[in-house]
Amino acid sequence: MPLFDGLGSGGEKTAIVIDLGAAYTKCGFAGETGPRFIIPSEIRKPGQQQAIKVVQYNINTEELYVILKEFIHLLYFRHLLVNPRDRRVVIIESILCPSHFRETLTKVFFKQFEVPSVVFAPSHLMAIMTLGLNSALVMDCGHTETLVLPVYECTPILPAWEALPLGGKAIHKELDGLLVECTVDTDTTTGQSVPAAIGTIPEDTVEDIKVRTCFVSDLQRGLKIQEAKFNLDGTAERPAPPPDVDYPLDGEKILHVKGSIRDSLMEILFEQDNEEKSVASLILDALVKCPIDTRKVLSENLVVIGGTAMLPGFLHRLLAEIRLLVEKPKYSSVLASKSLRIHAPPAKPNCTAWLGGAIFGALQDILGSRSVSRDYYNQTGRIPDWCCLSSPPPESLYEAGKTPPPLMKRAFSTEK
């Protein structure tokens, strides 16, 4: 628990901030500069070797409730070591989070752990809080997808969102297929194929290989790699690959990662598909969907967050790709402003949204007015959507003559 909790005259305790990502969960206390823990978003059952993913959208509510209950219990009583009844909760969420998942998560917090209040904060909106901006075009390159959402005057422009299923998961799948071409050396043999030597490579090892050995090529090199890859007659020449790398799998086996894999793996993010979509084109497509008087401000304030954005050379390549695409007739005839700038938030890209939530959670008066209290949830059984204009719900939900339950009452106030 934060050291300053015991100081002063005993005010409200600092909130818990949780960023529940598809691959990793960041958790910590409001008002701090970084999360206390970054742990995999998974739980392990006794007797099962395969870990169970926490963020699953295609399972029934009962199974999801059990998984979330066990995972949140792990956060509170193994990592944070605080009483859940004493502290508000700020949950960083994606705008693509399904309703049944957020409702099940809310039920776990209120029914199982009896927290005073919960507030769901969109990750894109929290990211610009770290920079003190009111308007920005935010790209979140996560594990399962890349999502672009414009935020103008602290209001998300929902009709302009763009997304592609390109992220860490797609990179891991591509790398897993490419590593079959590599060879493995052991104490007794050399040059063995990967399937013969070790079978399948675990996903955490694939991720480590990606982080330690792979990088994003610059624009000119990347275009040549793509040309050689898609040239069927073989006339295009591929640039000279970087050196091969030896990756120790354990004390006995060494994996030889080819140089051609190291620099070409990330090209799947920038290769345009049949609809001319790529990670870079998402930003321009989102800009085109925005009202014309907002485009200049948004294009000059780009913010990139998410774990995939931490790859070496990613931001430089992204900006170069955008500047190349904006000159094409598809965009040049619509977008007048050609000035594009990427901000550098005061945190690593994977923790930027969490830091925004920690800043928001430290503003206790504002947090008290934005949170959904346990009393409100117990009487209505629902959590208002942050982008729903009908929140709080209409009075028709309550019996005539009865006072509606407090939606925004401070959890530790002296109100009756």
JSON list of N, CA, C and O in Angstrom, two decimals, residues 121-174:
[
{"chain": "A", "resi": 121, "resn": "ALA", "atom": "N", "xyz": [-12.96, 3.54, -17.43]},
{"chain": "A", "resi": 121, "resn": "ALA", "atom": "CA", "xyz": [-12.38, 4.67, -18.15]},
{"chain": "A", "resi": 121, "resn": "ALA", "atom": "C", "xyz": [-11.79, 4.16, -19.46]},
{"chain": "A", "resi": 121, "resn": "ALA", "atom": "O", "xyz": [-11.00, 3.21, -19.45]},
{"chain": "A", "resi": 122, "resn": "PRO", "atom": "N", "xyz": [-12.15, 4.74, -20.61]},
{"chain": "A", "resi": 122, "resn": "PRO", "atom": "CA", "xyz": [-11.60, 4.29, -21.89]},
{"chain": "A", "resi": 122, "resn": "PRO", "atom": "C", "xyz": [-10.10, 4.58, -21.97]},
{"chain": "A", "resi": 122, "resn": "PRO", "atom": "O", "xyz": [-9.64, 5.65, -21.59]},
{"chain": "A", "resi": 123, "resn": "SER", "atom": "N", "xyz": [-9.36, 3.60, -22.47]},
{"chain": "A", "resi": 123, "resn": "SER", "atom": "CA", "xyz": [-7.89, 3.71, -22.48]},
{"chain": "A", "resi": 123, "resn": "SER", "atom": "C", "xyz": [-7.41, 4.88, -23.33]},
{"chain": "A", "resi": 123, "resn": "SER", "atom": "O", "xyz": [-6.43, 5.55, -22.98]},
{"chain": "A", "resi": 124, "resn": "HIS", "atom": "N", "xyz": [-8.08, 5.15, -24.44]},
{"chain": "A", "resi": 124, "resn": "HIS", "atom": "CA", "xyz": [-7.64, 6.23, -25.32]},
{"chain": "A", "resi": 124, "resn": "HIS", "atom": "C", "xyz": [-7.79, 7.59, -24.64]},
{"chain": "A", "resi": 124, "resn": "HIS", "atom": "O", "xyz": [-6.95, 8.48, -24.79]},
{"chain": "A", "resi": 125, "resn": "LEU", "atom": "N", "xyz": [-8.86, 7.75, -23.87]},
{"chain": "A", "resi": 125, "resn": "LEU", "atom": "CA", "xyz": [-9.08, 9.02, -23.16]},
{"chain": "A", "resi": 125, "resn": "LEU", "atom": "C", "xyz": [-8.09, 9.18, -22.02]},
{"chain": "A", "resi": 125, "resn": "LEU", "atom": "O", "xyz": [-7.58, 10.28, -21.77]},
{"chain": "A", "resi": 126, "resn": "MET", "atom": "N", "xyz": [-7.76, 8.08, -21.34]},
{"chain": "A", "resi": 126, "resn": "MET", "atom": "CA", "xyz": [-6.79, 8.15, -20.24]},
{"chain": "A", "resi": 126, "resn": "MET", "atom": "C", "xyz": [-5.39, 8.46, -20.75]},
{"chain": "A", "resi": 126, "resn": "MET", "atom": "O", "xyz": [-4.60, 9.12, -20.07]},
{"chain": "A", "resi": 127, "resn": "ALA", "atom": "N", "xyz": [-5.08, 7.98, -21.96]},
{"chain": "A", "resi": 127, "resn": "ALA", "atom": "CA", "xyz": [-3.73, 8.20, -22.50]},
{"chain": "A", "resi": 127, "resn": "ALA", "atom": "C", "xyz": [-3.43, 9.68, -22.69]},
{"chain": "A", "resi": 127, "resn": "ALA", "atom": "O", "xyz": [-2.31, 10.13, -22.43]},
{"chain": "A", "resi": 128, "resn": "ILE", "atom": "N", "xyz": [-4.42, 10.48, -23.13]},
{"chain": "A", "resi": 128, "resn": "ILE", "atom": "CA", "xyz": [-4.13, 11.90, -23.37]},
{"chain": "A", "resi": 128, "resn": "ILE", "atom": "C", "xyz": [-4.09, 12.68, -22.06]},
{"chain": "A", "resi": 128, "resn": "ILE", "atom": "O", "xyz": [-3.57, 13.80, -22.04]},
{"chain": "A", "resi": 129, "resn": "MET", "atom": "N", "xyz": [-4.60, 12.10, -20.96]},
{"chain": "A", "resi": 129, "resn": "MET", "atom": "CA", "xyz": [-4.50, 12.78, -19.66]},
{"chain": "A", "resi": 129, "resn": "MET", "atom": "C", "xyz": [-3.06, 12.90, -19.21]},
{"chain": "A", "resi": 129, "resn": "MET", "atom": "O", "xyz": [-2.69, 13.83, -18.50]},
{"chain": "A", "resi": 130, "resn": "THR", "atom": "N", "xyz": [-2.21, 11.95, -19.62]},
{"chain": "A", "resi": 130, "resn": "THR", "atom": "CA", "xyz": [-0.80, 11.99, -19.22]},
{"chain": "A", "resi": 130, "resn": "THR", "atom": "C", "xyz": [-0.06, 13.14, -19.87]},
{"chain": "A", "resi": 130, "resn": "THR", "atom": "O", "xyz": [1.00, 13.55, -19.39]},
{"chain": "A", "resi": 131, "resn": "LEU", "atom": "N", "xyz": [-0.60, 13.66, -20.97]},
{"chain": "A", "resi": 131, "resn": "LEU", "atom": "CA", "xyz": [0.06, 14.75, -21.70]},
{"chain": "A", "resi": 131, "resn": "LEU", "atom": "C", "xyz": [-0.61, 16.10, -21.48]},
{"chain": "A", "resi": 131, "resn": "LEU", "atom": "O", "xyz": [-0.13, 17.11, -21.96]},
{"chain": "A", "resi": 132, "resn": "GLY", "atom": "N", "xyz": [-1.74, 16.11, -20.78]},
{"chain": "A", "resi": 132, "resn": "GLY", "atom": "CA", "xyz": [-2.47, 17.35, -20.57]},
{"chain": "A", "resi": 132, "resn": "GLY", "atom": "C", "xyz": [-3.12, 17.88, -21.83]},
{"chain": "A", "resi": 132, "resn": "GLY", "atom": "O", "xyz": [-3.32, 19.08, -21.97]},
{"chain": "A", "resi": 133, "resn": "LEU", "atom": "N", "xyz": [-3.45, 16.97, -22.76]},
{"chain": "A", "resi": 133, "resn": "LEU", "atom": "CA", "xyz": [-4.08, 17.38, -24.02]},
{"chain": "A", "resi": 133, "resn": "LEU", "atom": "C", "xyz": [-5.59, 17.26, -23.92]},
{"chain": "A", "resi": 133, "resn": "LEU", "atom": "O", "xyz": [-6.12, 16.43, -23.19]},
{"chain": "A", "resi": 134, "resn": "ASN", "atom": "N", "xyz": [-6.29, 18.09, -24.68]},
{"chain": "A", "resi": 134, "resn": "ASN", "atom": "CA", "xyz": [-7.74, 17.95, -24.80]},
{"chain": "A", "resi": 134, "resn": "ASN", "atom": "C", "xyz": [-8.14, 17.20, -26.06]},
{"chain": "A", "resi": 134, "resn": "ASN", "atom": "O", "xyz": [-9.20, 16.58, -26.10]},
{"chain": "A", "resi": 135, "resn": "SER", "atom": "N", "xyz": [-7.28, 17.27, -27.09]},
{"chain": "A", "resi": 135, "resn": "SER", "atom": "CA", "xyz": [-7.59, 16.64, -28.37]},
{"chain": "A", "resi": 135, "resn": "SER", "atom": "C", "xyz": [-6.38, 15.88, -28.88]},
{"chain": "A", "resi": 135, "resn": "SER", "atom": "O", "xyz": [-5.25, 16.41, -28.84]},
{"chain": "A", "resi": 136, "resn": "ALA", "atom": "N", "xyz": [-6.59, 14.67, -29.35]},
{"chain": "A", "resi": 136, "resn": "ALA", "atom": "CA", "xyz": [-5.50, 13.87, -29.91]},
{"chain": "A", "resi": 136, "resn": "ALA", "atom": "C", "xyz": [-6.10, 12.70, -30.67]},
{"chain": "A", "resi": 136, "resn": "ALA", "atom": "O", "xyz": [-7.25, 12.28, -30.44]},
{"chain": "A", "resi": 137, "resn": "LEU", "atom": "N", "xyz": [-5.31, 12.17, -31.59]},
{"chain": "A", "resi": 137, "resn": "LEU", "atom": "CA", "xyz": [-5.68, 10.94, -32.29]},
{"chain": "A", "resi": 137, "resn": "LEU", "atom": "C", "xyz": [-4.84, 9.82, -31.68]},
{"chain": "A", "resi": 137, "resn": "LEU", "atom": "O", "xyz": [-3.61, 9.81, -31.80]},
{"chain": "A", "resi": 138, "resn": "VAL", "atom": "N", "xyz": [-5.50, 8.91, -31.00]},
{"chain": "A", "resi": 138, "resn": "VAL", "atom": "CA", "xyz": [-4.80, 7.91, -30.19]},
{"chain": "A", "resi": 138, "resn": "VAL", "atom": "C", "xyz": [-4.85, 6.56, -30.88]},
{"chain": "A", "resi": 138, "resn": "VAL", "atom": "O", "xyz": [-5.93, 6.09, -31.28]},
{"chain": "A", "resi": 139, "resn": "MET", "atom": "N", "xyz": [-3.68, 5.94, -31.04]},
{"chain": "A", "resi": 139, "resn": "MET", "atom": "CA", "xyz": [-3.59, 4.59, -31.59]},
{"chain": "A", "resi": 139, "resn": "MET", "atom": "C", "xyz": [-3.13, 3.64, -30.49]},
{"chain": "A", "resi": 139, "resn": "MET", "atom": "O", "xyz": [-2.12, 3.90, -29.83]},
{"chain": "A", "resi": 140, "resn": "ASP", "atom": "N", "xyz": [-3.87, 2.57, -30.28]},
{"chain": "A", "resi": 140, "resn": "ASP", "atom": "CA", "xyz": [-3.53, 1.57, -29.27]},
{"chain": "A", "resi": 140, "resn": "ASP", "atom": "C", "xyz": [-3.15, 0.28, -29.99]},
{"chain": "A", "resi": 140, "resn": "ASP", "atom": "O", "xyz": [-4.00, -0.41, -30.55]},
{"chain": "A", "resi": 141, "resn": "CYS", "atom": "N", "xyz": [-1.85, -0.03, -30.01]},
{"chain": "A", "resi": 141, "resn": "CYS", "atom": "CA", "xyz": [-1.35, -1.26, -30.64]},
{"chain": "A", "resi": 141, "resn": "CYS", "atom": "C", "xyz": [-1.19, -2.31, -29.55]},
{"chain": "A", "resi": 141, "resn": "CYS", "atom": "O", "xyz": [-0.17, -2.35, -28.86]},
{"chain": "A", "resi": 142, "resn": "GLY", "atom": "N", "xyz": [-2.20, -3.11, -29.37]},
{"chain": "A", "resi": 142, "resn": "GLY", "atom": "CA", "xyz": [-2.20, -4.07, -28.28]},
{"chain": "A", "resi": 142, "resn": "GLY", "atom": "C", "xyz": [-1.85, -5.48, -28.73]},
{"chain": "A", "resi": 142, "resn": "GLY", "atom": "O", "xyz": [-1.18, -5.69, -29.74]},
{"chain": "A", "resi": 143, "resn": "HIS", "atom": "N", "xyz": [-2.35, -6.46, -27.96]},
{"chain": "A", "resi": 143, "resn": "HIS", "atom": "CA", "xyz": [-2.04, -7.86, -28.24]},
{"chain": "A", "resi": 143, "resn": "HIS", "atom": "C", "xyz": [-2.95, -8.42, -29.33]},
{"chain": "A", "resi": 143, "resn": "HIS", "atom": "O", "xyz": [-2.47, -9.11, -30.23]},
{"chain": "A", "resi": 144, "resn": "THR", "atom": "N", "xyz": [-4.23, -8.12, -29.27]},
{"chain": "A", "resi": 144, "resn": "THR", "atom": "CA", "xyz": [-5.16, -8.72, -30.23]},
{"chain": "A", "resi": 144, "resn": "THR", "atom": "C", "xyz": [-5.46, -7.84, -31.42]},
{"chain": "A", "resi": 144, "resn": "THR", "atom": "O", "xyz": [-5.70, -8.35, -32.52]},
{"chain": "A", "resi": 145, "resn": "GLU", "atom": "N", "xyz": [-5.44, -6.51, -31.25]},
{"chain": "A", "resi": 145, "resn": "GLU", "atom": "CA", "xyz": [-5.77, -5.64, -32.36]},
{"chain": "A", "resi": 145, "resn": "GLU", "atom": "C", "xyz": [-5.09, -4.29, -32.21]},
{"chain": "A", "resi": 145, "resn": "GLU", "atom": "O", "xyz": [-4.56, -3.96, -31.16]},
{"chain": "A", "resi": 146, "resn": "THR", "atom": "N", "xyz": [-5.12, -3.54, -33.31]},
{"chain": "A", "resi": 146, "resn": "THR", "atom": "CA", "xyz": [-4.70, -2.14, -33.30]},
{"chain": "A", "resi": 146, "resn": "THR", "atom": "C", "xyz": [-5.95, -1.29, -33.49]},
{"chain": "A", "resi": 146, "resn": "THR", "atom": "O", "xyz": [-6.69, -1.47, -34.46]},
{"chain": "A", "resi": 147, "resn": "LEU", "atom": "N", "xyz": [-6.17, -0.39, -32.55]},
{"chain": "A", "resi": 147, "resn": "LEU", "atom": "CA", "xyz": [-7.40, 0.40, -32.53]},
{"chain": "A", "resi": 147, "resn": "LEU", "atom": "C", "xyz": [-7.06, 1.89, -32.51]},
{"chain": "A", "resi": 147, "resn": "LEU", "atom": "O", "xyz": [-6.26, 2.34, -31.69]},
{"chain": "A", "resi": 148, "resn": "VAL", "atom": "N", "xyz": [-7.66, 2.63, -33.43]},
{"chain": "A", "resi": 148, "resn": "VAL", "atom": "CA", "xyz": [-7.45, 4.08, -33.52]},
{"chain": "A", "resi": 148, "resn": "VAL", "atom": "C", "xyz": [-8.76, 4.78, -33.15]},
{"chain": "A", "resi": 148, "resn": "VAL", "atom": "O", "xyz": [-9.82, 4.43, -33.68]},
{"chain": "A", "resi": 149, "resn": "LEU", "atom": "N", "xyz": [-8.66, 5.76, -32.24]},
{"chain": "A", "resi": 149, "resn": "LEU", "atom": "CA", "xyz": [-9.85, 6.50, -31.82]},
{"chain": "A", "resi": 149, "resn": "LEU", "atom": "C", "xyz": [-9.50, 7.98, -31.66]},
{"chain": "A", "resi": 149, "resn": "LEU", "atom": "O", "xyz": [-8.63, 8.32, -30.86]},
{"chain": "A", "resi": 150, "resn": "PRO", "atom": "N", "xyz": [-10.15, 8.88, -32.40]},
{"chain": "A", "resi": 150, "resn": "PRO", "atom": "CA", "xyz": [-9.91, 10.31, -32.19]},
{"chain": "A", "resi": 150, "resn": "PRO", "atom": "C", "xyz": [-10.63, 10.79, -30.92]},
{"chain": "A", "resi": 150, "resn": "PRO", "atom": "O", "xyz": [-11.75, 10.37, -30.63]},
{"chain": "A", "resi": 151, "resn": "VAL", "atom": "N", "xyz": [-9.98, 11.67, -30.19]},
{"chain": "A", "resi": 151, "resn": "VAL", "atom": "CA", "xyz": [-10.57, 12.29, -29.00]},
{"chain": "A", "resi": 151, "resn": "VAL", "atom": "C", "xyz": [-10.48, 13.80, -29.20]},
{"chain": "A", "resi": 151, "resn": "VAL", "atom": "O", "xyz": [-9.39, 14.35, -29.33]},
{"chain": "A", "resi": 152, "resn": "TYR", "atom": "N", "xyz": [-11.63, 14.47, -29.25]},
{"chain": "A", "resi": 152, "resn": "TYR", "atom": "CA", "xyz": [-11.65, 15.92, -29.46]},
{"chain": "A", "resi": 152, "resn": "TYR", "atom": "C", "xyz": [-12.31, 16.59, -28.27]},
{"chain": "A", "resi": 152, "resn": "TYR", "atom": "O", "xyz": [-13.44, 16.28, -27.90]},
{"chain": "A", "resi": 153, "resn": "GLU", "atom": "N", "xyz": [-11.58, 17.53, -27.66]},
{"chain": "A", "resi": 153, "resn": "GLU", "atom": "CA", "xyz": [-12.04, 18.23, -26.46]},
{"chain": "A", "resi": 153, "resn": "GLU", "atom": "C", "xyz": [-12.53, 17.23, -25.40]},
{"chain": "A", "resi": 153, "resn": "GLU", "atom": "O", "xyz": [-13.61, 17.37, -24.83]},
{"chain": "A", "resi": 154, "resn": "CYS", "atom": "N", "xyz": [-11.69, 16.20, -25.19]},
{"chain": "A", "resi": 154, "resn": "CYS", "atom": "CA", "xyz": [-11.95, 15.15, -24.19]},
{"chain": "A", "resi": 154, "resn": "CYS", "atom": "C", "xyz": [-13.21, 14.34, -24.48]},
{"chain": "A", "resi": 154, "resn": "CYS", "atom": "O", "xyz": [-13.73, 13.66, -23.58]},
{"chain": "A", "resi": 155, "resn": "THR", "atom": "N", "xyz": [-13.69, 14.37, -25.71]},
{"chain": "A", "resi": 155, "resn": "THR", "atom": "CA", "xyz": [-14.86, 13.59, -26.10]},
{"chain": "A", "resi": 155, "resn": "THR", "atom": "C", "xyz": [-14.46, 12.62, -27.22]},
{"chain": "A", "resi": 155, "resn": "THR", "atom": "O", "xyz": [-14.04, 13.06, -28.30]},
{"chain": "A", "resi": 156, "resn": "PRO", "atom": "N", "xyz": [-14.54, 11.31, -27.00]},
{"chain": "A", "resi": 156, "resn": "PRO", "atom": "CA", "xyz": [-14.21, 10.36, -28.07]},
{"chain": "A", "resi": 156, "resn": "PRO", "atom": "C", "xyz": [-15.18, 10.49, -29.24]},
{"chain": "A", "resi": 156, "resn": "PRO", "atom": "O", "xyz": [-16.39, 10.57, -29.05]},
{"chain": "A", "resi": 157, "resn": "ILE", "atom": "N", "xyz": [-14.62, 10.55, -30.45]},
{"chain": "A", "resi": 157, "resn": "ILE", "atom": "CA", "xyz": [-15.45, 10.60, -31.67]},
{"chain": "A", "resi": 157, "resn": "ILE", "atom": "C", "xyz": [-15.68, 9.15, -32.09]},
{"chain": "A", "resi": 157, "resn": "ILE", "atom": "O", "xyz": [-14.94, 8.57, -32.88]},
{"chain": "A", "resi": 158, "resn": "LEU", "atom": "N", "xyz": [-16.73, 8.56, -31.56]},
{"chain": "A", "resi": 158, "resn": "LEU", "atom": "CA", "xyz": [-16.97, 7.14, -31.74]},
{"chain": "A", "resi": 158, "resn": "LEU", "atom": "C", "xyz": [-17.20, 6.72, -33.20]},
{"chain": "A", "resi": 158, "resn": "LEU", "atom": "O", "xyz": [-16.75, 5.64, -33.60]},
{"chain": "A", "resi": 159, "resn": "PRO", "atom": "N", "xyz": [-17.90, 7.50, -34.02]},
{"chain": "A", "resi": 159, "resn": "PRO", "atom": "CA", "xyz": [-18.11, 7.04, -35.41]},
{"chain": "A", "resi": 159, "resn": "PRO", "atom": "C", "xyz": [-16.82, 6.95, -36.22]},
{"chain": "A", "resi": 159, "resn": "PRO", "atom": "O", "xyz": [-16.83, 6.36, -37.29]},
{"chain": "A", "resi": 160, "resn": "ALA", "atom": "N", "xyz": [-15.73, 7.52, -35.73]},
{"chain": "A", "resi": 160, "resn": "ALA", "atom": "CA", "xyz": [-14.49, 7.57, -36.52]},
{"chain": "A", "resi": 160, "resn": "ALA", "atom": "C", "xyz": [-13.48, 6.51, -36.11]},
{"chain": "A", "resi": 160, "resn": "ALA", "atom": "O", "xyz": [-12.34, 6.55, -36.56]},
{"chain": "A", "resi": 161, "resn": "TRP", "atom": "N", "xyz": [-13.86, 5.55, -35.26]},
{"chain": "A", "resi": 161, "resn": "TRP", "atom": "CA", "xyz": [-12.88, 4.56, -34.84]},
{"chain": "A", "resi": 161, "resn": "TRP", "atom": "C", "xyz": [-12.52, 3.62, -35.99]},
{"chain": "A", "resi": 161, "resn": "TRP", "atom": "O", "xyz": [-13.32, 3.34, -36.87]},
{"chain": "A", "resi": 162, "resn": "GLU", "atom": "N", "xyz": [-11.28, 3.15, -35.96]},
{"chain": "A", "resi": 162, "resn": "GLU", "atom": "CA", "xyz": [-10.78, 2.20, -36.96]},
{"chain": "A", "resi": 162, "resn": "GLU", "atom": "C", "xyz": [-9.99, 1.12, -36.23]},
{"chain": "A", "resi": 162, "resn": "GLU", "atom": "O", "xyz": [-9.30, 1.40, -35.25]},
{"chain": "A", "resi": 163, "resn": "ALA", "atom": "N", "xyz": [-10.09, -0.11, -36.71]},
{"chain": "A", "resi": 163, "resn": "ALA", "atom": "CA", "xyz": [-9.38, -1.22, -36.06]},
{"chain": "A", "resi": 163, "resn": "ALA", "atom": "C", "xyz": [-9.00, -2.28, -37.08]},
{"chain": "A", "resi": 163, "resn": "ALA", "atom": "O", "xyz": [-9.65, -2.44, -38.11]},
{"chain": "A", "resi": 164, "resn": "LEU", "atom": "N", "xyz": [-7.92, -2.98, -36.76]},
{"chain": "A", "resi": 164, "resn": "LEU", "atom": "CA", "xyz": [-7.47, -4.13, -37.54]},
{"chain": "A", "resi": 164, "resn": "LEU", "atom": "C", "xyz": [-6.97, -5.20, -36.58]},
{"chain": "A", "resi": 164, "resn": "LEU", "atom": "O", "xyz": [-6.38, -4.87, -35.54]},
{"chain": "A", "resi": 165, "resn": "PRO", "atom": "N", "xyz": [-7.16, -6.47, -36.91]},
{"chain": "A", "resi": 165, "resn": "PRO", "atom": "CA", "xyz": [-6.66, -7.54, -36.02]},
{"chain": "A", "resi": 165, "resn": "PRO", "atom": "C", "xyz": [-5.17, -7.78, -36.18]},
{"chain": "A", "resi": 165, "resn": "PRO", "atom": "O", "xyz": [-4.71, -8.90, -36.42]},
{"chain": "A", "resi": 166, "resn": "LEU", "atom": "N", "xyz": [-4.39, -6.72, -36.08]},
{"chain": "A", "resi": 166, "resn": "LEU", "atom": "CA", "xyz": [-2.93, -6.80, -36.18]},
{"chain": "A", "resi": 166, "resn": "LEU", "atom": "C", "xyz": [-2.33, -6.31, -34.88]},
{"chain": "A", "resi": 166, "resn": "LEU", "atom": "O", "xyz": [-2.52, -5.16, -34.49]},
{"chain": "A", "resi": 167, "resn": "GLY", "atom": "N", "xyz": [-1.63, -7.18, -34.19]},
{"chain": "A", "resi": 167, "resn": "GLY", "atom": "CA", "xyz": [-1.00, -6.83, -32.91]},
{"chain": "A", "resi": 167, "resn": "GLY", "atom": "C", "xyz": [0.00, -7.90, -32.52]},
{"chain": "A", "resi": 167, "resn": "GLY", "atom": "O", "xyz": [0.52, -8.64, -33.38]},
{"chain": "A", "resi": 168, "resn": "GLY", "atom": "N", "xyz": [0.24, -8.00, -31.23]},
{"chain": "A", "resi": 168, "resn": "GLY", "atom": "CA", "xyz": [1.21, -8.98, -30.76]},
{"chain": "A", "resi": 168, "resn": "GLY", "atom": "C", "xyz": [0.83, -10.40, -31.10]},
{"chain": "A", "resi": 168, "resn": "GLY", "atom": "O", "xyz": [1.70, -11.23, -31.43]},
{"chain": "A", "resi": 169, "resn": "LYS", "atom": "N", "xyz": [-0.45, -10.71, -31.05]},
{"chain": "A", "resi": 169, "resn": "LYS", "atom": "CA", "xyz": [-0.91, -12.07, -31.33]},
{"chain": "A", "resi": 169, "resn": "LYS", "atom": "C", "xyz": [-0.62, -12.47, -32.78]},
{"chain": "A", "resi": 169, "resn": "LYS", "atom": "O", "xyz": [-0.17, -13.58, -33.05]},
{"chain": "A", "resi": 170, "resn": "ALA", "atom": "N", "xyz": [-0.89, -11.55, -33.72]},
{"chain": "A", "resi": 170, "resn": "ALA", "atom": "CA", "xyz": [-0.62, -11.83, -35.14]},
{"chain": "A", "resi": 170, "resn": "ALA", "atom": "C", "xyz": [0.88, -11.99, -35.39]},
{"chain": "A", "resi": 170, "resn": "ALA", "atom": "O", "xyz": [1.30, -12.85, -36.18]},
{"chain": "A", "resi": 171, "resn": "ILE", "atom": "N", "xyz": [1.68, -11.17, -34.70]},
{"chain": "A", "resi": 171, "resn": "ILE", "atom": "CA", "xyz": [3.14, -11.28, -34.86]},
{"chain": "A", "resi": 171, "resn": "ILE", "atom": "C", "xyz": [3.64, -12.62, -34.33]},
{"chain": "A", "resi": 171, "resn": "ILE", "atom": "O", "xyz": [4.47, -13.29, -34.95]},
{"chain": "A", "resi": 172, "resn": "HIS", "atom": "N", "xyz": [3.11, -13.04, -33.17]},
{"chain": "A", "resi": 172, "resn": "HIS", "atom": "CA", "xyz": [3.53, -14.32, -32.59]},
{"chain": "A", "resi": 172, "resn": "HIS", "atom": "C", "xyz": [3.17, -15.48, -33.53]},
{"chain": "A", "resi": 172, "resn": "HIS", "atom": "O", "xyz": [3.95, -16.42, -33.68]},
{"chain": "A", "resi": 173, "resn": "LYS", "atom": "N", "xyz": [1.98, -15.42, -34.12]},
{"chain": "A", "resi": 173, "resn": "LYS", "atom": "CA", "xyz": [1.56, -16.49, -35.02]},
{"chain": "A", "resi": 173, "resn": "LYS", "atom": "C", "xyz": [2.47, -16.56, -36.25]},
{"chain": "A", "resi": 173, "resn": "LYS", "atom": "O", "xyz": [2.86, -17.65, -36.70]},
{"chain": "A", "resi": 174, "resn": "GLU", "atom": "N", "xyz": [2.81, -15.39, -36.79]},
{"chain": "A", "resi": 174, "resn": "GLU", "atom": "CA", "xyz": [3.71, -15.34, -37.95]},
{"chain": "A", "resi": 174, "resn": "GLU", "atom": "C", "xyz": [5.10, -15.85, -37.59]},
{"chain": "A", "resi": 174, "resn": "GLU", "atom": "O", "xyz": [5.70, -16.64, -38.33]}
]
